[in-house]
Amino acid sequence: MASDPGSGKDALVYRHRLITRLWHWINALAVFVMIGSGLMIFNAHPRLYWGHFGANYDPAWLELPRFPGWVTIPSHYSLSGARHWHLFFALVLAFGLLVYLLGSLANRHVQRDLRIRRRELSGRHLWADFRAHLALRFHDPESPRDYNIFQKLSYIGVLFVLLPVLILSGLALAPGMWPWIADLFGGRQSARSVHFIAMALLTGFVLVHLTLVMLAGPLDEVRSMITGWWRVPGTGERK
Amino acid sequence: MITRRNLLVTGGATLLAGCDSLSDSPVLMSADEAHHFLQRSIVGRAALAREFRADQRSPRFRVNGTANPNTPSYSAMAANRFVDWRLAVDGLVARPLSLSLANLRSLPQRAQITRHDCVEGWSAIGKWQGPRLETLLQLAGLRPEARYIVLHCGDSIAGQPYYESIDLVDAFHPQTILAWAMNDAPLTVGHGAPVRLRVERQLGYKQAKYVMRVEAVATLDGIGKGKGGFWEDYNGYEWYAGI
């Protein structure tokens, strides 16, 4: 067991390797910029459609008021300025994810830390983990270094579904790219809708992620993502 | 006194103001060249934009950019159904041309049903017909030092004459045409009569309308403010609009 509550010393474990930590912060910046500049780009035509085409005379499935300046990049209306941010950080996001995923397969981070065991998907395990979350217990005391099942599912969802879908649906919007990318989504306007929905889901992930970091102990969690070393909860608390 | 709230608000405002002032930085804007390079390398220069069936067209095609140039000379030509209009093909060519609308219609034609993608996010699908730009450039005899094709237009926005430019890869692309017909009828004034450029693998602002002159140049330096187009010069939009 990693923890030794009696000793009063911190039980530190090396939790995040350098490539994970580097990518985490680069990607956090990229996601922040992509959402802010993307909302500004959306403001240029705040309507969403399904299919290949869609403009003002066509029926929109979603029409929103413009997003306010405090959530957009830039804060004043500038489609060209937002595109400069969006197209630059698109490269950071896409190539960052590519390098991180290849690195994480090579160093077995994915296979070791994100692999879901069959027993974790049993109803009993899911329910127990859900109740543990409600009680703000996020780590299995038997193996505190491991991700819990909800962490694994959400990280897998973000790494292998949401981010790739965001990148692919973004490329589908580019008239210079292969047309089959837009066709995958059922047309360019469908791709634009999927791009927006995936952005909303990613924003939801970020909000839940930040909330759980606050609940799990922000200092230890943020430190572990900077230095790699994480203090096992329930150990080393000095009274 | 600095409260945490004040710090957050000021910090946030500073961060946003910082973002605002960085928006046109050369570092961010270098991404356009990176996308240009990546798309040209990966997708291939002659790859075609998707073409659609007639029944897939938009019921109504939104007008982009200028709706009517409204200059005395343009209005006079429009009133006369553009019989007096001439397209100049000049610059770095062996044989400068002056072509009437009838000349353009008598050249080999290409028709295509393609999607028009506005930088704002909307799309419309329509049918375009006209001679390929390559045909005109071959008739005029492009000189070897030519690198870009500049489209000089009959409309102005905020007092600045509209112009656009493309490189030779796009100029010789099979789907790059000077369209005089849209959806089987002569172009309307709103859609760029008598002739507009269709460069199908780029965004809407590259589809120059009211084309008056096609100029072959070696560099974009002396044209407008040097960035290759009205939106590029005055609003900071990307010259390469394939993304």
XYZ file of C-alpha atoms in Angstrom:
482
model
C 0.000 0.000 0.000
C 1.232 3.422 -0.896
C -0.277 5.284 2.021
C 1.029 5.193 5.519
C -1.368 7.276 7.577
C 0.421 6.611 10.860
C 3.753 8.118 9.950
C 2.584 11.670 9.351
C 4.857 11.842 6.299
C 3.569 12.688 2.843
C 3.024 9.656 0.681
C 4.036 10.969 -2.721
C 3.619 9.054 -5.912
C 4.911 9.994 -9.350
C 1.654 10.253 -11.210
C 2.062 12.213 -14.454
C 4.992 11.861 -16.803
C 6.574 14.839 -18.545
C 4.787 14.328 -21.878
C 1.428 14.130 -20.086
C 2.110 17.305 -18.116
C 3.431 19.246 -21.112
C 0.519 18.230 -23.300
C -1.997 18.929 -20.549
C -1.013 22.596 -20.251
C -0.424 23.194 -23.962
C -3.783 21.608 -24.685
C -5.512 23.549 -21.883
C -4.315 26.786 -23.508
C -5.302 25.547 -26.969
C -8.790 24.495 -25.832
C -9.287 27.842 -24.066
C -8.335 29.784 -27.200
C -10.261 27.475 -29.549
C -13.503 27.828 -27.580
C -13.222 31.614 -27.213
C -12.273 32.243 -30.837
C -14.756 29.624 -32.058
C -17.605 31.408 -30.284
C -16.553 34.633 -32.031
C -16.544 32.842 -35.398
C -19.994 31.444 -34.564
C -21.148 35.035 -33.862
C -20.558 35.880 -37.547
C -23.466 33.579 -38.436
C -25.148 32.337 -35.233
C -27.353 29.760 -36.965
C -26.818 26.013 -37.419
C -28.168 23.750 -40.147
C -28.139 20.105 -41.214
C -27.043 19.009 -44.667
C -24.693 20.341 -47.334
C -25.942 23.919 -47.495
C -27.543 26.416 -45.121
C -27.880 30.186 -45.141
C -30.356 32.772 -43.968
C -33.261 31.582 -46.117
C -32.844 27.964 -45.037
C -34.370 26.490 -41.864
C -31.913 26.482 -38.940
C -32.211 23.895 -36.154
C -30.512 26.261 -33.747
C -30.360 30.018 -33.710
C -28.664 31.736 -30.788
C -28.096 35.340 -29.778
C -24.485 36.430 -30.224
C -22.112 35.336 -27.462
C -21.030 38.270 -25.254
C -17.529 39.761 -25.451
C -16.356 38.293 -22.140
C -16.409 34.751 -23.556
C -15.063 35.496 -27.036
C -11.570 36.011 -28.433
C -11.175 38.815 -29.428
C -13.642 40.483 -27.032
C -14.870 42.909 -29.723
C -16.441 41.694 -32.974
C -13.673 40.590 -35.334
C -14.161 37.531 -37.515
C -10.694 37.864 -39.064
C -9.033 38.271 -35.648
C -10.877 35.217 -34.303
C -9.800 33.214 -37.350
C -6.150 34.120 -36.721
C -6.441 32.676 -33.203
C -8.513 29.689 -34.281
C -6.374 28.625 -37.235
C -3.114 28.980 -35.279
C -4.274 27.040 -32.217
C -5.982 24.457 -34.432
C -2.477 23.368 -35.430
C -1.354 23.354 -31.765
C -4.408 21.301 -30.769
C -4.256 18.792 -33.623
C -0.519 18.148 -33.742
C -0.302 18.285 -29.936
C -2.943 15.565 -29.683
C -1.208 13.485 -32.348
C 2.173 13.631 -30.578
C 0.578 13.010 -27.172
C -1.447 9.998 -28.323
C 1.513 8.435 -30.120
C 3.726 9.099 -27.084
C 1.113 7.726 -24.703
C 0.773 4.543 -26.721
C 4.563 4.211 -26.840
C 5.047 4.765 -23.107
C 2.000 2.579 -22.396
C 0.118 5.350 -20.556
C -2.996 4.500 -22.528
C -2.725 0.724 -22.102
C -1.775 0.914 -18.424
C -3.794 3.816 -17.023
C -6.790 4.162 -19.324
C -7.569 0.506 -19.994
C -10.988 -0.387 -18.677
C -11.218 -3.725 -16.864
C -14.366 -5.755 -17.283
C -15.146 -5.689 -13.550
C -15.145 -1.869 -13.606
C -18.153 -1.904 -15.917
C -20.307 -4.059 -13.655
C -23.377 -2.350 -12.326
C -22.208 -2.830 -8.761
C -18.827 -1.253 -9.413
C -20.324 1.686 -11.295
C -22.853 2.293 -8.533
C -20.213 2.065 -5.812
C -17.978 4.488 -7.703
C -20.865 6.854 -8.270
C -21.632 6.875 -4.537
C -17.961 7.393 -3.773
C -18.028 10.474 -6.044
C -21.046 11.821 -4.162
C -19.087 11.363 -0.943
C -16.185 13.220 -2.615
C -13.972 10.130 -2.503
C -12.308 9.970 -5.916
C -9.518 7.492 -5.272
C -9.520 3.849 -4.391
C -7.576 3.637 -1.116
C -6.272 0.224 -2.209
C -4.626 1.689 -5.331
C -4.879 5.471 -5.134
C -2.765 6.030 -8.225
C -5.352 4.456 -10.524
C -7.979 6.478 -12.320
C -11.533 5.642 -11.326
C -13.911 4.337 -13.963
C -15.600 7.700 -14.563
C -12.218 9.331 -15.054
C -11.213 6.641 -17.529
C -14.455 6.908 -19.477
C -14.328 10.694 -19.676
C -10.620 10.817 -20.584
C -11.115 8.161 -23.267
C -14.166 10.044 -24.514
C -12.225 13.301 -24.780
C -8.981 11.863 -26.195
C -10.399 9.370 -28.668
C -13.816 10.778 -29.527
C -14.417 14.466 -28.776
C -11.053 15.954 -29.773
C -10.740 13.859 -32.977
C -14.339 14.722 -33.915
C -13.630 18.422 -33.300
C -10.523 18.282 -35.493
C -12.199 16.303 -38.271
C -15.393 18.372 -38.299
C -13.236 21.518 -38.307
C -11.318 20.260 -41.333
C -14.649 19.437 -42.995
C -15.401 23.171 -43.005
C -12.285 23.939 -45.061
C -13.105 24.158 -48.784
C -9.495 23.260 -49.608
C -9.672 19.896 -47.827
C -10.869 16.612 -49.308
C -14.647 16.719 -49.845
C -15.127 13.272 -48.261
C -14.435 14.734 -44.826
C -17.553 16.910 -45.038
C -19.451 13.974 -46.555
C -18.597 11.871 -43.459
C -20.765 14.240 -41.453
C -23.512 14.416 -44.071
C -22.431 17.766 -45.490
C -20.554 20.907 -44.525
C -23.387 22.462 -42.547
C -23.899 19.202 -40.636
C -20.168 19.213 -39.890
C -20.492 22.770 -38.587
C -23.337 21.637 -36.307
C -21.323 18.628 -35.090
C -18.334 20.946 -34.513
C -20.520 23.159 -32.316
C -22.094 20.260 -30.385
C -18.685 18.679 -29.756
C -17.444 22.078 -28.534
C -20.378 22.263 -26.117
C -19.614 18.752 -24.804
C -15.929 19.621 -24.423
C -16.879 22.787 -22.538
C -19.015 20.585 -20.267
C -16.027 18.285 -19.694
C -13.788 21.260 -18.823
C -16.319 22.602 -16.310
C -16.783 19.204 -14.611
C -13.018 18.606 -14.700
C -12.305 21.952 -13.011
C -15.052 21.355 -10.445
C -13.645 17.941 -9.537
C -10.115 19.376 -9.271
C -11.478 21.911 -6.785
C -13.284 19.187 -4.821
C -10.349 16.757 -4.886
C -7.893 19.324 -3.524
C -6.768 21.900 -6.057
C -3.251 22.449 -4.687
C -2.261 18.789 -4.796
C -3.956 18.184 -8.118
C -2.422 21.211 -9.850
C 0.996 20.507 -8.313
C 0.888 16.940 -9.590
C 0.183 18.227 -13.098
C 3.185 20.589 -12.830
C 5.813 18.469 -11.049
C 4.352 15.028 -11.660
C 4.333 14.211 -7.932
C 1.003 13.722 -6.257
C 0.287 13.393 -2.559
C -1.965 10.470 -1.868
C -5.153 11.799 -0.259
C -5.540 10.958 3.401
C -1.819 10.861 4.064
C 0.538 13.382 5.499
C -2.043 15.805 6.823
C -0.351 17.772 9.544
C -2.694 18.706 12.289
C -7.291 47.915 -1.866
C -6.835 44.936 -4.090
C -9.517 42.381 -3.383
C -9.436 38.938 -4.906
C -12.501 39.839 -6.943
C -10.867 42.981 -8.301
C -7.746 41.013 -9.107
C -9.774 38.427 -11.006
C -11.744 41.040 -12.907
C -8.685 43.160 -13.750
C -6.635 40.073 -14.517
C -9.355 38.717 -16.777
C -9.778 42.046 -18.522
C -6.006 42.360 -19.014
C -5.854 38.850 -20.399
C -8.663 39.567 -22.853
C -7.190 42.934 -23.848
C -3.895 41.115 -24.389
C -5.664 38.635 -26.624
C -7.302 41.467 -28.551
C -4.020 43.240 -29.256
C -2.319 39.997 -30.289
C -5.018 39.053 -32.809
C -3.118 40.415 -35.799
C 0.344 39.338 -34.666
C 2.606 37.863 -37.353
C 2.973 34.679 -35.295
C -0.760 33.953 -35.349
C -1.051 35.014 -38.980
C 1.737 32.650 -40.003
C -0.799 29.850 -39.526
C -2.325 30.776 -42.911
C 0.902 29.884 -44.687
C 1.149 26.676 -42.647
C -2.379 25.612 -43.650
C -1.672 26.612 -47.257
C 1.477 24.466 -47.269
C -0.189 21.517 -45.509
C -3.265 21.491 -47.741
C -1.226 21.790 -50.925
C 1.106 19.010 -49.730
C -1.500 16.569 -48.444
C -4.654 17.130 -50.458
C -3.042 17.594 -53.842
C -3.142 20.527 -56.175
C -5.633 19.223 -58.695
C -8.072 17.654 -56.217
C -11.618 18.652 -57.097
C -14.183 20.365 -54.919
C -17.337 18.288 -54.499
C -19.874 18.675 -57.282
C -23.569 18.201 -56.604
C -26.688 17.085 -58.433
C -29.124 19.693 -59.729
C -31.682 18.739 -57.066
C -29.152 19.397 -54.303
C -28.972 23.124 -55.052
C -30.037 25.731 -52.483
C -33.600 26.899 -53.088
C -32.351 30.455 -52.712
C -28.715 31.534 -53.079
C -27.679 34.294 -50.711
C -25.721 37.208 -52.210
C -22.276 37.758 -50.690
C -20.298 41.009 -50.567
C -21.483 43.879 -52.740
C -25.121 43.586 -53.864
C -24.775 46.255 -56.576
C -21.681 48.295 -57.531
C -23.960 51.288 -58.263
C -21.323 53.284 -60.109
C -22.468 55.318 -63.131
C -20.360 53.296 -65.555
C -21.491 49.935 -64.126
C -25.143 50.949 -64.075
C -24.891 52.073 -67.705
C -23.372 48.729 -68.717
C -25.989 46.802 -66.738
C -28.786 48.803 -68.385
C -27.314 47.809 -71.744
C -27.055 44.101 -70.760
C -23.245 44.378 -70.722
C -22.853 44.511 -74.527
C -20.299 47.310 -73.984
C -18.451 45.393 -71.273
C -14.967 44.165 -72.113
C -12.769 41.894 -70.052
C -9.104 42.910 -70.182
C -6.538 40.137 -69.832
C -3.158 41.808 -69.442
C -0.044 42.163 -67.312
C 2.633 39.526 -67.830
C 1.121 38.026 -70.973
C 2.401 37.788 -74.550
C -0.897 38.888 -76.139
C -3.151 41.177 -74.066
C -6.815 40.411 -74.702
C -10.010 42.416 -74.676
C -12.965 40.035 -74.628
C -16.684 40.673 -74.922
C -19.313 38.597 -73.157
C -20.045 36.956 -76.526
C -16.359 36.031 -76.816
C -16.460 34.373 -73.371
C -19.603 32.438 -74.302
C -18.019 31.156 -77.511
C -15.003 29.651 -75.691
C -15.114 26.030 -74.454
C -17.392 26.018 -71.411
C -17.348 24.261 -68.097
C -20.463 23.933 -65.915
C -20.324 22.809 -62.305
C -22.709 22.596 -59.367
C -20.647 23.516 -56.338
C -20.944 24.750 -52.793
C -20.157 28.358 -51.979
C -18.748 28.631 -48.438
C -18.824 32.056 -46.849
C -16.131 32.841 -44.273
C -19.015 33.689 -41.922
C -20.117 30.065 -41.901
C -23.079 29.765 -44.264
C -23.085 27.713 -47.472
C -25.177 27.754 -50.639
C -25.116 25.415 -53.641
C -25.533 26.644 -57.187
C -24.617 25.896 -60.777
C -21.967 27.992 -62.475
C -20.930 28.092 -66.106
C -18.166 29.813 -68.010
C -14.794 29.312 -69.664
C -11.924 28.024 -67.580
C -9.494 30.725 -66.501
C -6.744 28.494 -67.907
C -8.242 28.837 -71.409
C -7.989 32.627 -71.232
C -4.464 32.546 -69.860
C -3.374 30.218 -72.663
C -4.978 32.470 -75.276
C -3.109 35.429 -73.828
C 0.135 33.479 -73.415
C 1.207 33.721 -69.790
C 4.825 34.830 -69.455
C 7.128 32.618 -67.371
C 7.730 35.280 -64.701
C 3.986 35.464 -63.867
C 3.209 34.055 -60.401
C -0.239 35.402 -59.498
C -3.474 36.285 -61.249
C -5.165 39.454 -59.997
C -8.907 40.005 -60.545
C -9.790 43.707 -60.667
C -13.484 44.262 -59.965
C -16.114 46.885 -60.751
C -17.337 47.263 -57.162
C -15.965 49.177 -54.198
C -16.401 48.575 -50.487
C -15.992 51.542 -48.141
C -14.491 53.523 -51.015
C -11.835 50.921 -51.831
C -11.969 49.088 -55.153
C -12.478 45.348 -54.746
C -9.798 43.056 -56.012
C -8.637 39.523 -55.331
C -5.735 37.344 -56.361
C -4.914 33.664 -56.661
C -1.758 31.753 -57.411
C -1.188 29.776 -60.604
C -2.132 26.472 -58.956
C -5.646 27.797 -58.442
C -5.668 29.737 -61.721
C -5.061 26.517 -63.671
C -7.307 24.350 -61.483
C -9.936 22.583 -63.632
C -12.810 24.067 -61.612
C -11.538 27.657 -61.740
C -13.845 29.400 -64.215
C -15.015 32.882 -65.093
C -18.722 32.279 -64.658
C -21.188 34.320 -66.674
C -24.158 32.029 -65.933
C -25.632 30.879 -62.642
C -28.333 28.222 -62.429
C -28.675 28.303 -66.243
C -29.332 32.056 -66.476
C -27.008 35.035 -66.977
C -25.557 36.238 -63.678
C -27.724 38.731 -61.834
C -26.236 41.980 -60.568
C -26.318 40.599 -57.013
C -24.233 37.584 -57.994
C -21.607 39.564 -59.902
C -22.848 40.265 -63.442
C -21.527 40.015 -66.020
C -18.722 37.717 -64.816
C -17.425 36.415 -61.496
C -14.552 34.186 -60.592
C -15.287 30.719 -59.236
C -12.293 29.289 -57.399
C -14.076 26.424 -55.753
C -11.560 25.318 -53.141
C -11.506 28.667 -51.376
C -13.968 30.715 -49.316
C -16.569 33.123 -50.667
C -14.572 36.336 -50.478
C -12.136 34.935 -53.073
C -14.999 34.523 -55.607
C -14.473 38.011 -57.063
C -17.593 39.510 -58.667
C -17.962 42.164 -61.429
C -14.593 41.131 -62.904
C -13.297 43.836 -65.251
C -9.655 42.939 -65.648
C -7.492 39.856 -65.242
C -3.883 40.827 -64.627
C -0.910 38.464 -64.477
C 1.774 39.674 -62.073
C 5.080 38.444 -60.652
C 4.400 39.780 -57.156
C 1.465 41.165 -55.203
C 3.560 44.012 -53.793
C 2.313 46.783 -56.050
C -1.349 45.763 -55.949
C -3.589 47.535 -53.398
C -1.798 47.484 -50.062
C 0.123 44.384 -51.096
C -1.703 41.578 -49.308
C -3.483 40.314 -52.390
C -7.088 41.364 -51.904
C -9.558 43.852 -50.488
C -10.415 41.790 -47.384
C -6.775 40.888 -46.894
C -5.648 44.535 -47.097
C -8.395 46.214 -45.094
C -9.711 43.553 -42.708
C -6.863 41.139 -42.076
C -8.465 38.095 -43.705
C -6.216 35.302 -44.909
C -4.929 35.458 -48.480
C -5.134 31.665 -48.699
C -8.787 30.955 -48.004
C -8.796 27.170 -48.366
C -9.518 26.899 -44.645
